[in-house]
């Protein structure tokens, strides 16, 4: 007959030569506090080890995992220590009240069984002694592990169903963020501290104005306004702490539906894939459509649900320009339409890069790797035209814009004034409280009196420092608003284009996004032209076309007309200057968007092998032209020098001249006095230069 377990007499001397390990664990701090009898029973396993023949000094108790779940060995230092001791061959027997105390998942449980089997370690619970190396014992231990894991699953299911039903009624007590507290009757109410309320309201107000969490955090830090935080860990009730504003803190406030008065259950899920050192239970946000419970208007809120949805959408839109469907927050750089440009070919949002040592912004299709190259469009021309159209659209409302800007600045100063008032009141209260504590102590109690006196002095210095900071801030705000800012605001009302040019690039980007939703660009519709459509925030859509700069004239929008004008006028004997005047009269620019010059026309003639038109046809140049100016040869004859000398004087600027085009004769303006002066300064023809003595 096969034995199903070992008796106590089967413990050999080889086992007793090693240590006996008693593993003690409770799943949570609540169980450790409320179920002390279970902990006591586990510690009594020491007596069982003594009964098996181990002396007390050879029995080790591992109780580092009290208050930790057995669902995983992660962060269970005690269990990991036990595994290490078994693997090093130090253990003769491992005692635990039952299998669930050692592990609640089969991976950890079978890992322990395998090590105990390899090193001949016995396992004992409150009833039996097992040898993991024996088949039937190993079978029983495996079944115990399976039952332990199944039991954990059942416990979790019952807990979740109960929580879900209670949360569906809005009765499950959930953690509330800073700005809220639980009333004595269990309801959620706003924090009675006015400073906390005003600081939370300021975050939402500035987010509407600035539009990014990074901008709000920078605004708060620059003005010395920390944010309230309520820690999640530690004994309740959790006291508020104040910390310097960080972008992540602002994002958490914006994303939290509790500030919109909503009761939400299932907003986060466990995220073991994010596990890293120092993080006990990593979590991830669940999409709004997958929230298990969402009860709107469940308690007072700082904002409405519509504003909350708008803020969340804007926050998601700020993640980055390279995310499909998101335009991102305005970034640094010269490109005005960054993040709101859409490719007119494939319909995807276009990215941005800078070429030419980072000086020239270029919009490019970010999905070109998947569907092939769409297009690259230089930003300068498009940005300039969109800015012109924007200013033109805003002209009728410039007075209203100026007044709105003035009201906004006044409102911002009122918000900051309120924040300073609360800060001053808080500092004065702390100082007064320290004074009352000092007055309440008995004078004979010198030790306590000295400490309270030091605390009182510190609070008084803090209150004085706050008053000084407020006075300095108030003086700066009054001066700026009364003089510079007010003058600038009034100037905007009359000179909106000038203000637009003076404004910083970031400010112009923000103003542009308030008016324009997106700009769709396509440069492939027409040769040498950029077609773009502006979708305004009002829902209106306008289409426009501009002539784009090209690398060569083959892609020029007016290439055919340019060639026709140059060939026709050249054949008719027109000079390059006359061709330039004809092209300018028709409003045709060169490939770089600049007016034509005689040099450009000469290059085009050379490209098309057209001859140079002479002023006097094919004959020699006359000494004087019809307008009275001299040719180079005529000036040389009049002065009595060589033509080479005349050209040298031209290069040195001694005489002035002009020519109607490249490789055309010179026309020199010389008066009789100029000729006499030059004759006096010349050397006789054929006379050698004097050598320096």
XYZ file of C-alpha atoms in Angstrom:
693
model
C 0.000 0.000 0.000
C 1.447 3.387 -1.052
C 1.888 6.065 1.586
C 0.435 9.449 0.804
C 2.680 11.389 3.190
C 5.658 11.146 5.398
C 5.340 10.758 9.171
C 7.280 12.880 11.552
C 9.693 9.989 12.130
C 10.774 10.192 8.448
C 12.647 13.443 9.081
C 16.281 12.442 8.887
C 19.514 13.764 10.311
C 20.352 15.317 6.923
C 17.278 17.515 7.207
C 17.961 18.492 10.823
C 21.513 19.431 9.884
C 20.023 22.340 7.946
C 17.739 25.180 9.032
C 13.976 25.141 9.457
C 12.214 28.152 7.875
C 8.808 29.324 9.106
C 7.096 31.573 6.518
C 4.492 34.018 7.891
C 2.319 36.239 5.669
C -0.909 38.207 5.789
C -2.398 39.607 2.570
C -3.084 43.205 3.614
C -2.511 45.673 6.443
C -6.238 45.404 7.225
C -6.001 41.663 7.771
C -2.886 42.144 9.853
C -4.796 44.593 12.048
C -8.172 42.851 12.198
C -7.232 39.141 12.020
C -4.487 38.837 14.591
C -5.482 35.263 15.461
C -4.404 34.081 12.002
C -1.013 35.712 12.482
C -0.666 34.071 15.905
C -1.430 30.632 14.433
C 1.253 31.098 11.818
C 3.860 32.037 14.423
C 2.955 28.866 16.372
C 4.530 26.850 13.557
C 7.776 27.474 15.452
C 6.540 24.941 18.031
C 5.856 22.478 15.220
C 9.441 22.860 13.990
C 10.679 22.205 17.541
C 8.510 19.082 17.685
C 10.109 17.853 14.462
C 13.516 17.933 16.139
C 14.971 21.353 15.271
C 16.479 23.360 18.128
C 15.123 26.891 18.588
C 18.327 28.547 17.410
C 18.071 26.561 14.122
C 14.571 27.852 13.340
C 14.348 30.984 11.170
C 11.163 33.044 10.893
C 10.559 34.928 7.631
C 7.851 37.531 8.235
C 8.927 40.395 5.943
C 5.834 39.853 3.787
C 3.244 40.720 6.413
C 0.653 42.934 4.757
C 1.617 41.921 1.178
C -0.460 39.994 -1.338
C 0.619 36.530 -2.430
C -0.670 36.982 -5.979
C 2.896 37.527 -7.160
C 6.425 37.252 -5.822
C 7.102 40.790 -7.047
C 7.980 43.025 -4.100
C 7.703 40.047 -1.689
C 11.205 40.224 -0.262
C 10.507 37.470 2.259
C 9.457 34.937 -0.384
C 12.431 35.820 -2.564
C 14.702 35.334 0.441
C 13.119 31.906 1.059
C 13.720 30.888 -2.562
C 17.353 31.982 -2.251
C 17.902 29.995 0.972
C 16.406 26.845 -0.564
C 18.519 27.249 -3.697
C 21.689 27.685 -1.607
C 20.995 24.419 0.233
C 20.496 26.026 3.645
C 16.938 24.742 4.255
C 15.898 21.367 5.595
C 12.191 22.072 5.980
C 9.837 24.943 5.067
C 6.776 25.415 7.279
C 3.721 27.455 6.329
C 0.167 27.391 7.660
C -1.137 26.391 4.213
C -0.184 26.677 0.535
C -2.002 30.014 0.132
C 0.392 31.648 2.581
C 3.387 30.766 0.391
C 1.925 31.653 -3.008
C -1.370 32.447 -4.686
C -0.239 31.632 -8.241
C 1.042 28.402 -9.742
C 4.192 29.926 -11.208
C 5.664 30.861 -7.817
C 4.265 27.717 -6.153
C 5.770 25.253 -8.655
C 9.047 27.152 -8.659
C 9.292 26.532 -4.917
C 8.298 22.859 -5.321
C 10.935 22.305 -7.989
C 13.702 23.780 -5.845
C 12.608 21.794 -2.771
C 12.596 18.585 -4.854
C 16.091 19.239 -6.205
C 17.644 20.031 -2.813
C 15.667 17.505 -0.725
C 13.745 20.088 1.308
C 10.550 19.041 3.098
C 7.347 21.099 3.155
C 5.035 21.181 6.173
C 1.702 22.838 6.854
C -0.465 22.868 9.961
C -1.465 19.191 9.439
C 0.979 17.204 7.303
C 4.577 16.833 6.237
C 5.331 16.491 2.508
C 8.315 15.434 0.414
C 8.210 17.281 -2.959
C 10.450 14.562 -4.375
C 7.783 11.863 -3.802
C 5.234 11.515 -6.609
C 2.063 11.383 -4.541
C 3.204 14.154 -2.217
C 4.084 16.259 -5.253
C 0.605 15.542 -6.664
C -1.093 16.689 -3.460
C 1.072 19.804 -3.284
C 0.232 20.630 -6.899
C -3.477 20.324 -6.189
C -3.076 22.552 -3.147
C -1.456 25.223 -5.312
C -4.259 24.999 -7.883
C -6.903 25.344 -5.173
C -5.045 28.296 -3.668
C -4.981 30.134 -7.004
C -8.635 29.296 -7.662
C -9.562 30.544 -4.206
C -7.858 33.873 -4.918
C -9.810 34.160 -8.158
C -13.091 33.519 -6.357
C -12.257 36.050 -3.670
C -11.468 38.679 -6.279
C -14.630 37.953 -8.221
C -16.820 38.310 -5.119
C -15.064 41.512 -4.113
C -15.347 43.020 -7.594
C -19.035 42.174 -7.957
C -19.787 43.676 -4.558
C -17.750 46.792 -5.338
C -19.373 47.105 -8.773
C -22.891 46.955 -7.366
C -22.078 49.461 -4.639
C -20.334 51.765 -7.119
C -23.318 51.596 -9.469
C -25.335 53.247 -6.709
C -22.568 55.777 -6.071
C -22.113 54.500 -2.510
C -18.606 53.047 -2.780
C -16.227 55.355 -0.963
C -13.509 56.337 -3.437
C -10.411 58.455 -3.058
C -11.128 62.127 -3.722
C -8.463 64.445 -5.168
C -7.237 67.712 -3.694
C -10.056 70.234 -3.662
C -12.617 67.782 -2.232
C -13.205 66.104 1.122
C -15.598 63.514 2.505
C -18.272 65.051 4.705
C -19.212 63.298 7.992
C -22.224 61.734 6.266
C -20.000 60.271 3.532
C -20.928 62.742 0.788
C -18.285 64.500 -1.284
C -18.012 68.252 -0.810
C -15.556 70.972 -1.802
C -12.612 71.567 0.474
C -13.581 74.341 2.914
C -10.100 75.855 2.507
C -10.704 78.814 0.167
C -7.058 78.850 -0.925
C -7.319 75.275 -2.206
C -10.530 76.051 -4.094
C -9.142 79.165 -5.735
C -5.939 77.397 -6.774
C -7.879 74.603 -8.496
C -10.119 77.140 -10.250
C -7.020 79.026 -11.391
C -5.655 75.868 -13.035
C -8.796 75.436 -15.134
C -8.990 79.137 -15.991
C -5.366 79.270 -17.153
C -5.721 76.045 -19.137
C -8.559 77.586 -21.130
C -6.375 80.620 -21.765
C -2.981 78.975 -22.389
C -4.133 75.650 -23.788
C -1.333 73.361 -22.544
C -0.390 71.716 -19.261
C 3.224 72.772 -19.736
C 2.177 76.406 -20.103
C -0.047 76.308 -17.013
C 2.723 74.716 -14.930
C 5.232 77.345 -16.102
C 2.758 80.120 -15.296
C 2.198 78.832 -11.750
C 5.900 78.266 -11.046
C 6.873 81.708 -12.332
C 4.435 83.292 -9.863
C 5.246 81.064 -6.901
C 1.845 79.343 -6.802
C 2.178 75.664 -5.757
C -0.553 73.079 -6.251
C -2.326 71.116 -3.498
C -1.784 67.342 -3.427
C -3.437 64.620 -1.362
C -1.171 61.561 -0.885
C -2.740 58.173 -1.517
C -0.683 56.230 1.000
C -0.338 56.514 4.733
C -2.875 56.657 7.544
C -6.179 58.369 6.874
C -7.246 61.113 6.826
C -4.644 62.176 4.296
C -3.496 65.740 4.910
C -2.969 68.072 1.945
C 0.553 68.977 0.880
C 1.693 71.803 -1.400
C 4.151 71.105 -4.195
C 5.631 73.146 -7.032
C 3.496 72.825 -10.152
C 4.608 70.218 -12.683
C 3.028 69.461 -16.094
C 2.035 65.970 -14.961
C 0.217 67.384 -11.927
C -1.732 69.768 -14.167
C -2.627 66.910 -16.542
C -3.935 64.834 -13.644
C -6.197 67.686 -12.568
C -7.479 68.273 -16.110
C -8.166 64.563 -16.735
C -9.854 63.838 -13.393
C -13.657 63.764 -13.899
C -14.217 64.370 -10.184
C -13.556 68.080 -10.787
C -16.565 68.054 -13.146
C -18.750 66.635 -10.373
C -18.755 63.074 -11.775
C -18.557 59.830 -9.797
C -16.424 57.391 -11.823
C -15.551 53.773 -11.045
C -13.160 51.740 -13.236
C -11.170 54.715 -14.506
C -7.861 52.852 -14.059
C -6.708 49.269 -14.527
C -3.741 47.279 -13.326
C -0.806 47.548 -15.747
C 1.796 44.885 -14.904
C 3.570 45.663 -18.180
C 4.615 48.992 -16.623
C 6.204 47.329 -13.632
C 9.542 48.814 -12.652
C 11.587 49.165 -9.459
C 9.943 51.382 -6.883
C 6.409 51.104 -8.314
C 4.203 48.884 -6.133
C 1.094 48.622 -8.293
C 1.416 50.310 -11.714
C -1.831 51.384 -13.337
C -2.992 52.746 -16.682
C -5.938 54.957 -17.618
C -8.948 53.255 -19.186
C -10.632 54.954 -22.189
C -13.722 56.912 -21.240
C -16.021 54.622 -23.191
C -14.900 51.647 -21.057
C -15.555 53.157 -17.626
C -17.730 50.744 -15.626
C -19.636 53.480 -13.759
C -19.928 57.173 -14.611
C -22.520 59.175 -12.682
C -22.627 62.825 -13.726
C -23.576 65.606 -11.293
C -22.953 63.261 -8.369
C -21.402 66.025 -6.254
C -20.400 69.699 -6.626
C -17.754 70.351 -9.288
C -15.337 73.077 -10.267
C -16.298 72.911 -13.955
C -19.172 71.543 -16.033
C -19.131 68.260 -17.930
C -18.986 69.985 -21.346
C -15.932 71.993 -20.287
C -14.323 68.821 -18.929
C -14.799 67.012 -22.261
C -13.400 69.991 -24.143
C -10.353 70.144 -21.850
C -9.651 66.414 -22.204
C -9.938 66.615 -25.972
C -7.607 69.596 -26.089
C -5.133 67.874 -23.793
C -5.108 64.798 -26.034
C -4.708 67.046 -29.063
C -1.550 68.484 -27.501
C 0.279 65.157 -27.291
C 2.245 65.667 -30.510
C 2.148 66.798 -34.121
C 3.149 63.352 -35.381
C 0.155 61.544 -33.893
C -2.557 60.860 -36.439
C -5.484 63.200 -36.083
C -3.786 65.420 -33.477
C -2.380 68.814 -34.175
C -0.335 69.153 -30.977
C 0.403 72.224 -28.923
C 2.304 75.074 -30.589
C 6.027 74.354 -30.565
C 9.052 76.565 -30.928
C 10.109 77.512 -34.427
C 9.319 79.921 -37.237
C 6.534 77.846 -38.849
C 3.171 79.427 -38.049
C 0.961 76.527 -39.146
C 2.793 73.766 -37.296
C 0.392 70.995 -36.347
C -2.648 72.337 -38.245
C -1.460 71.621 -41.815
C -3.166 68.742 -43.645
C -1.854 67.094 -46.806
C -4.210 67.753 -49.716
C -3.086 64.538 -51.442
C -3.509 61.845 -48.772
C -5.471 63.744 -46.113
C -3.015 63.057 -43.281
C -1.614 65.666 -40.937
C 1.716 67.032 -42.133
C 4.868 67.212 -40.064
C 7.598 69.828 -40.004
C 11.353 69.857 -40.489
C 13.921 72.587 -41.033
C 16.345 72.581 -43.969
C 19.350 74.723 -44.772
C 21.074 74.622 -41.375
C 17.681 74.695 -39.632
C 16.606 78.045 -41.043
C 13.921 77.170 -43.591
C 10.755 75.430 -42.292
C 9.283 72.794 -44.605
C 5.941 71.011 -44.212
C 6.131 67.341 -45.221
C 3.682 64.464 -45.294
C 4.405 62.317 -42.232
C 2.841 59.180 -43.780
C 5.097 59.215 -46.827
C 6.873 56.042 -45.619
C 3.648 54.040 -45.843
C 2.070 55.317 -49.035
C 5.043 56.828 -50.825
C 6.264 60.408 -50.935
C 3.385 62.874 -51.060
C 4.797 66.377 -51.006
C 7.103 68.852 -49.309
C 6.007 72.481 -49.134
C 8.171 75.348 -47.928
C 6.372 77.119 -45.137
C 7.417 80.727 -45.702
C 5.114 81.558 -48.619
C 2.087 79.732 -47.235
C 2.538 81.189 -43.743
C 2.836 84.726 -45.071
C -0.318 84.412 -47.178
C -2.325 82.822 -44.362
C -1.218 85.584 -41.985
C -2.318 88.201 -44.515
C -5.718 86.544 -44.895
C -6.060 86.251 -41.108
C -5.352 89.942 -40.522
C -7.733 90.812 -43.324
C -10.454 88.677 -41.723
C -9.915 90.265 -38.320
C -9.894 93.876 -39.468
C -13.643 94.491 -38.988
C -13.451 93.290 -35.377
C -10.204 94.910 -34.269
C -11.879 97.234 -31.759
C -13.758 94.329 -30.145
C -10.537 92.301 -30.005
C -8.720 95.128 -28.261
C -11.447 95.508 -25.652
C -11.561 91.746 -25.088
C -7.794 91.676 -24.582
C -8.050 94.528 -22.092
C -10.796 92.732 -20.153
C -8.780 89.518 -20.180
C -5.756 91.234 -18.655
C -7.912 92.822 -15.972
C -9.488 89.445 -15.219
C -6.081 87.790 -14.925
C -4.917 90.429 -12.483
C -8.063 89.915 -10.426
C -7.375 86.174 -10.310
C -3.813 86.733 -9.154
C -4.976 89.342 -6.630
C -7.330 86.739 -5.150
C -4.515 84.174 -4.948
C -2.262 86.662 -3.161
C -5.050 87.591 -0.727
C -5.490 83.947 0.247
C -1.749 83.453 0.546
C -1.415 86.505 2.804
C -4.374 85.398 4.900
C -2.871 81.929 5.311
C 0.502 83.329 6.395
C -1.121 85.705 8.892
C -3.218 82.862 10.302
C -0.122 80.681 10.804
C 1.666 83.521 12.598
C -1.347 84.225 14.820
C -1.720 80.534 15.596
C 1.928 80.288 16.625
C 1.446 83.330 18.889
C -1.557 81.729 20.594
C 0.395 78.534 21.176
C 3.214 80.530 22.743
C 0.787 82.468 24.960
C -0.875 79.254 26.119
C 2.290 77.621 27.441
C 3.265 78.039 31.086
C 6.184 80.478 31.466
C 7.958 78.029 33.773
C 8.100 75.410 31.014
C 11.187 76.912 29.440
C 11.901 74.011 27.067
C 8.505 74.201 25.373
C 8.365 78.008 25.556
C 11.675 78.406 23.712
C 10.562 76.050 20.916
C 7.223 77.815 20.523
C 8.931 81.214 20.530
C 11.243 80.073 17.719
C 8.251 78.768 15.760
C 6.405 82.055 16.275
C 9.360 84.046 14.965
C 9.629 81.812 11.884
C 5.931 82.242 11.091
C 6.190 85.994 11.525
C 9.145 86.113 9.139
C 7.190 84.014 6.629
C 4.213 86.384 6.872
C 6.492 89.399 6.413
C 8.143 87.773 3.395
C 4.755 87.136 1.805
C 3.750 90.754 2.364
C 6.969 91.988 0.752
C 6.498 89.685 -2.256
C 2.919 90.862 -2.640
C 3.910 94.536 -2.463
C 6.572 94.006 -5.113
C 4.195 92.100 -7.388
C 1.426 94.662 -6.929
C 3.747 97.542 -7.825
C 4.912 95.790 -10.971
C 1.385 94.967 -12.077
C 0.089 98.493 -11.513
C 2.949 100.070 -13.478
C 2.639 97.646 -16.378
C -1.141 97.944 -16.683
C -1.315 101.699 -16.264
C 1.434 102.575 -18.725
C 2.873 100.106 -21.190
C 0.121 97.513 -21.454
C -2.755 99.956 -21.676
C -0.970 101.971 -24.372
C -0.217 98.808 -26.295
C -3.815 97.600 -26.084
C -5.156 100.886 -27.404
C -2.596 100.780 -30.213
C -3.804 97.343 -31.232
C -7.269 98.703 -31.813
C -5.969 101.013 -34.534
C -2.942 99.124 -35.836
C -3.665 95.413 -35.772
C -1.169 94.578 -38.571
C 1.619 96.404 -36.759
C 0.810 94.621 -33.511
C 0.847 91.288 -35.326
C 4.384 91.945 -36.555
C 5.561 93.012 -33.096
C 4.021 90.023 -31.303
C 6.195 87.024 -30.472
C 5.952 83.949 -32.691
C 4.339 81.864 -29.937
C 1.682 84.525 -29.369
C 0.873 84.668 -33.083
C 0.562 80.875 -33.232
C -1.898 80.910 -30.322
C -3.964 83.693 -31.885
C -3.957 81.920 -35.246
C -5.280 78.684 -33.713
C -8.112 80.605 -32.076
C -9.330 81.644 -35.535
C -8.141 78.825 -37.861
C -8.907 75.147 -37.356
C -6.764 73.666 -40.154
C -5.092 74.454 -43.489
C -5.096 71.886 -46.315
C -2.206 72.207 -48.799
C -1.626 70.705 -52.250
C 1.113 71.862 -54.609
C 0.495 69.187 -57.263
C -2.789 70.528 -58.659
C -1.256 73.227 -60.851
C 2.273 73.774 -62.084
C 4.179 76.306 -60.023
C 1.222 77.009 -57.746
C 0.217 76.069 -54.204
C -3.462 75.455 -53.604
C -4.623 75.668 -50.001
C -7.947 75.735 -48.184
C -8.493 77.366 -44.778
C -11.049 75.848 -42.423
C -11.977 78.635 -40.015
C -13.162 78.007 -36.468
C -16.561 79.352 -37.479
C -16.967 76.421 -39.885
C -16.437 78.513 -43.027
C -14.010 77.228 -45.675
C -12.111 79.357 -48.181
C -9.792 78.295 -51.023
C -6.736 80.188 -52.254
C -3.864 79.806 -54.728
C -0.405 81.379 -54.600
C 2.579 81.280 -56.948
C 5.323 79.211 -55.351
C 9.056 79.652 -55.660
C 10.746 76.991 -57.779
C 14.266 75.677 -58.176
C 14.211 76.255 -61.955
C 12.031 77.897 -64.580
C 10.690 74.612 -65.962
C 8.373 74.415 -62.912
C 7.493 78.126 -62.939
C 3.783 78.881 -63.072
C 4.301 81.375 -65.953
C 7.092 79.537 -67.740
C 5.329 79.521 -71.115
C 4.516 83.238 -70.908
C 8.070 84.157 -69.826
C 9.561 82.302 -72.793
C 7.058 83.880 -75.169
C 7.809 87.443 -73.991
C 11.597 86.992 -74.062
C 11.665 85.394 -77.520
C 9.196 87.859 -79.051
C 10.826 91.040 -77.723
C 14.337 89.778 -78.439
C 13.399 89.065 -82.040
C 11.926 92.560 -82.277
C 15.262 94.057 -81.208
C 14.268 95.005 -77.663
C 17.014 95.348 -75.072
C 17.100 93.264 -71.881
C 15.939 96.282 -69.874
C 12.878 96.586 -72.077
C 12.128 92.869 -71.609
C 12.394 93.322 -67.826
C 9.934 96.233 -67.989
C 7.480 94.130 -69.999
C 7.578 91.217 -67.531
C 7.251 93.590 -64.559
C 4.260 95.288 -66.151
C 2.494 91.918 -66.358
C 3.275 91.220 -62.669
C 5.447 88.199 -63.446
C 8.200 87.419 -60.934
C 11.257 85.229 -61.308
C 11.488 81.714 -59.875
C 12.518 83.094 -56.463
C 9.536 85.412 -56.191
C 11.546 88.566 -56.923
C 11.297 91.070 -59.831
C 13.220 90.215 -62.980
C 16.593 91.851 -63.641
C 18.665 92.238 -66.805
C 21.011 89.571 -65.455
C 18.143 87.085 -65.208
C 16.955 87.877 -68.736
C 20.510 87.492 -70.043
C 20.746 84.039 -68.422
C 17.447 83.003 -70.030
C 18.658 84.224 -73.457
C 21.834 82.194 -73.058
C 19.777 79.145 -72.107
C 17.613 79.527 -75.229
C 20.589 80.585 -77.465
C 19.101 84.026 -78.232
C 21.495 86.741 -79.472
C 22.325 89.890 -77.534
C 20.616 92.980 -78.953
C 23.056 95.857 -79.522
C 22.047 99.463 -79.104
C 23.383 100.453 -82.519
C 22.710 97.200 -84.315
C 25.800 95.349 -85.545
C 28.058 98.379 -86.258
C 30.776 99.835 -84.005
C 29.881 101.876 -80.953
C 29.680 105.655 -81.499
C 31.822 107.980 -79.415
C 28.697 109.589 -77.978
C 25.198 108.194 -77.595
C 22.025 110.107 -78.501
C 21.480 111.098 -74.860
C 24.898 112.795 -74.749
C 26.719 110.090 -72.810
C 30.077 108.719 -73.966
C 30.974 105.201 -74.959
C 34.151 103.729 -73.474
C 36.082 104.433 -76.685
C 34.658 107.943 -76.947
C 35.625 108.765 -73.368
C 39.161 107.439 -74.008
C 39.526 109.631 -77.099
C 38.162 112.710 -75.320
C 40.507 112.354 -72.342
C 43.475 111.072 -74.311
C 43.912 107.686 -72.604
C 43.427 104.056 -73.545
C 40.122 102.170 -73.221
C 41.808 99.957 -70.621
C 42.413 103.038 -68.440
C 38.769 104.038 -68.751
C 37.666 100.573 -67.633
C 40.105 100.750 -64.719
C 38.604 104.083 -63.661
C 35.158 102.519 -63.847
C 36.182 99.687 -61.532
C 37.746 102.141 -59.088
C 34.681 104.413 -59.165
C 36.552 107.443 -60.489
C 34.005 107.793 -63.269
C 30.390 106.632 -63.298
C 28.619 104.689 -66.005
C 25.855 102.247 -66.790
C 24.990 99.572 -69.296
C 21.572 98.375 -70.344
C 22.456 94.731 -69.963
C 25.274 92.197 -69.755
C 27.713 92.327 -72.678
C 26.190 95.671 -73.855
C 28.244 98.865 -74.368
C 28.862 101.308 -71.539
C 27.215 104.715 -71.297
C 29.462 107.119 -69.354
C 28.226 110.451 -67.994
C 31.100 112.949 -68.348
C 30.930 116.722 -68.228
C 33.503 119.073 -69.705
C 34.883 119.763 -66.204
C 35.246 116.008 -65.617
C 37.229 115.645 -68.838
C 39.562 118.553 -67.903
C 40.137 117.087 -64.437
C 40.900 113.615 -65.806
C 43.238 115.042 -68.445
C 45.196 116.835 -65.735
C 45.629 113.664 -63.711
C 46.538 111.297 -66.575
C 49.973 110.183 -67.745
C 50.897 110.910 -71.342
C 50.273 107.882 -73.520
C 53.434 105.762 -73.787
C 55.145 107.320 -70.707
C 56.305 104.595 -68.269
C 55.311 104.544 -64.590
C 57.703 106.169 -62.140
C 59.645 103.812 -59.942
C 59.665 104.450 -56.215
C 63.028 105.903 -55.115
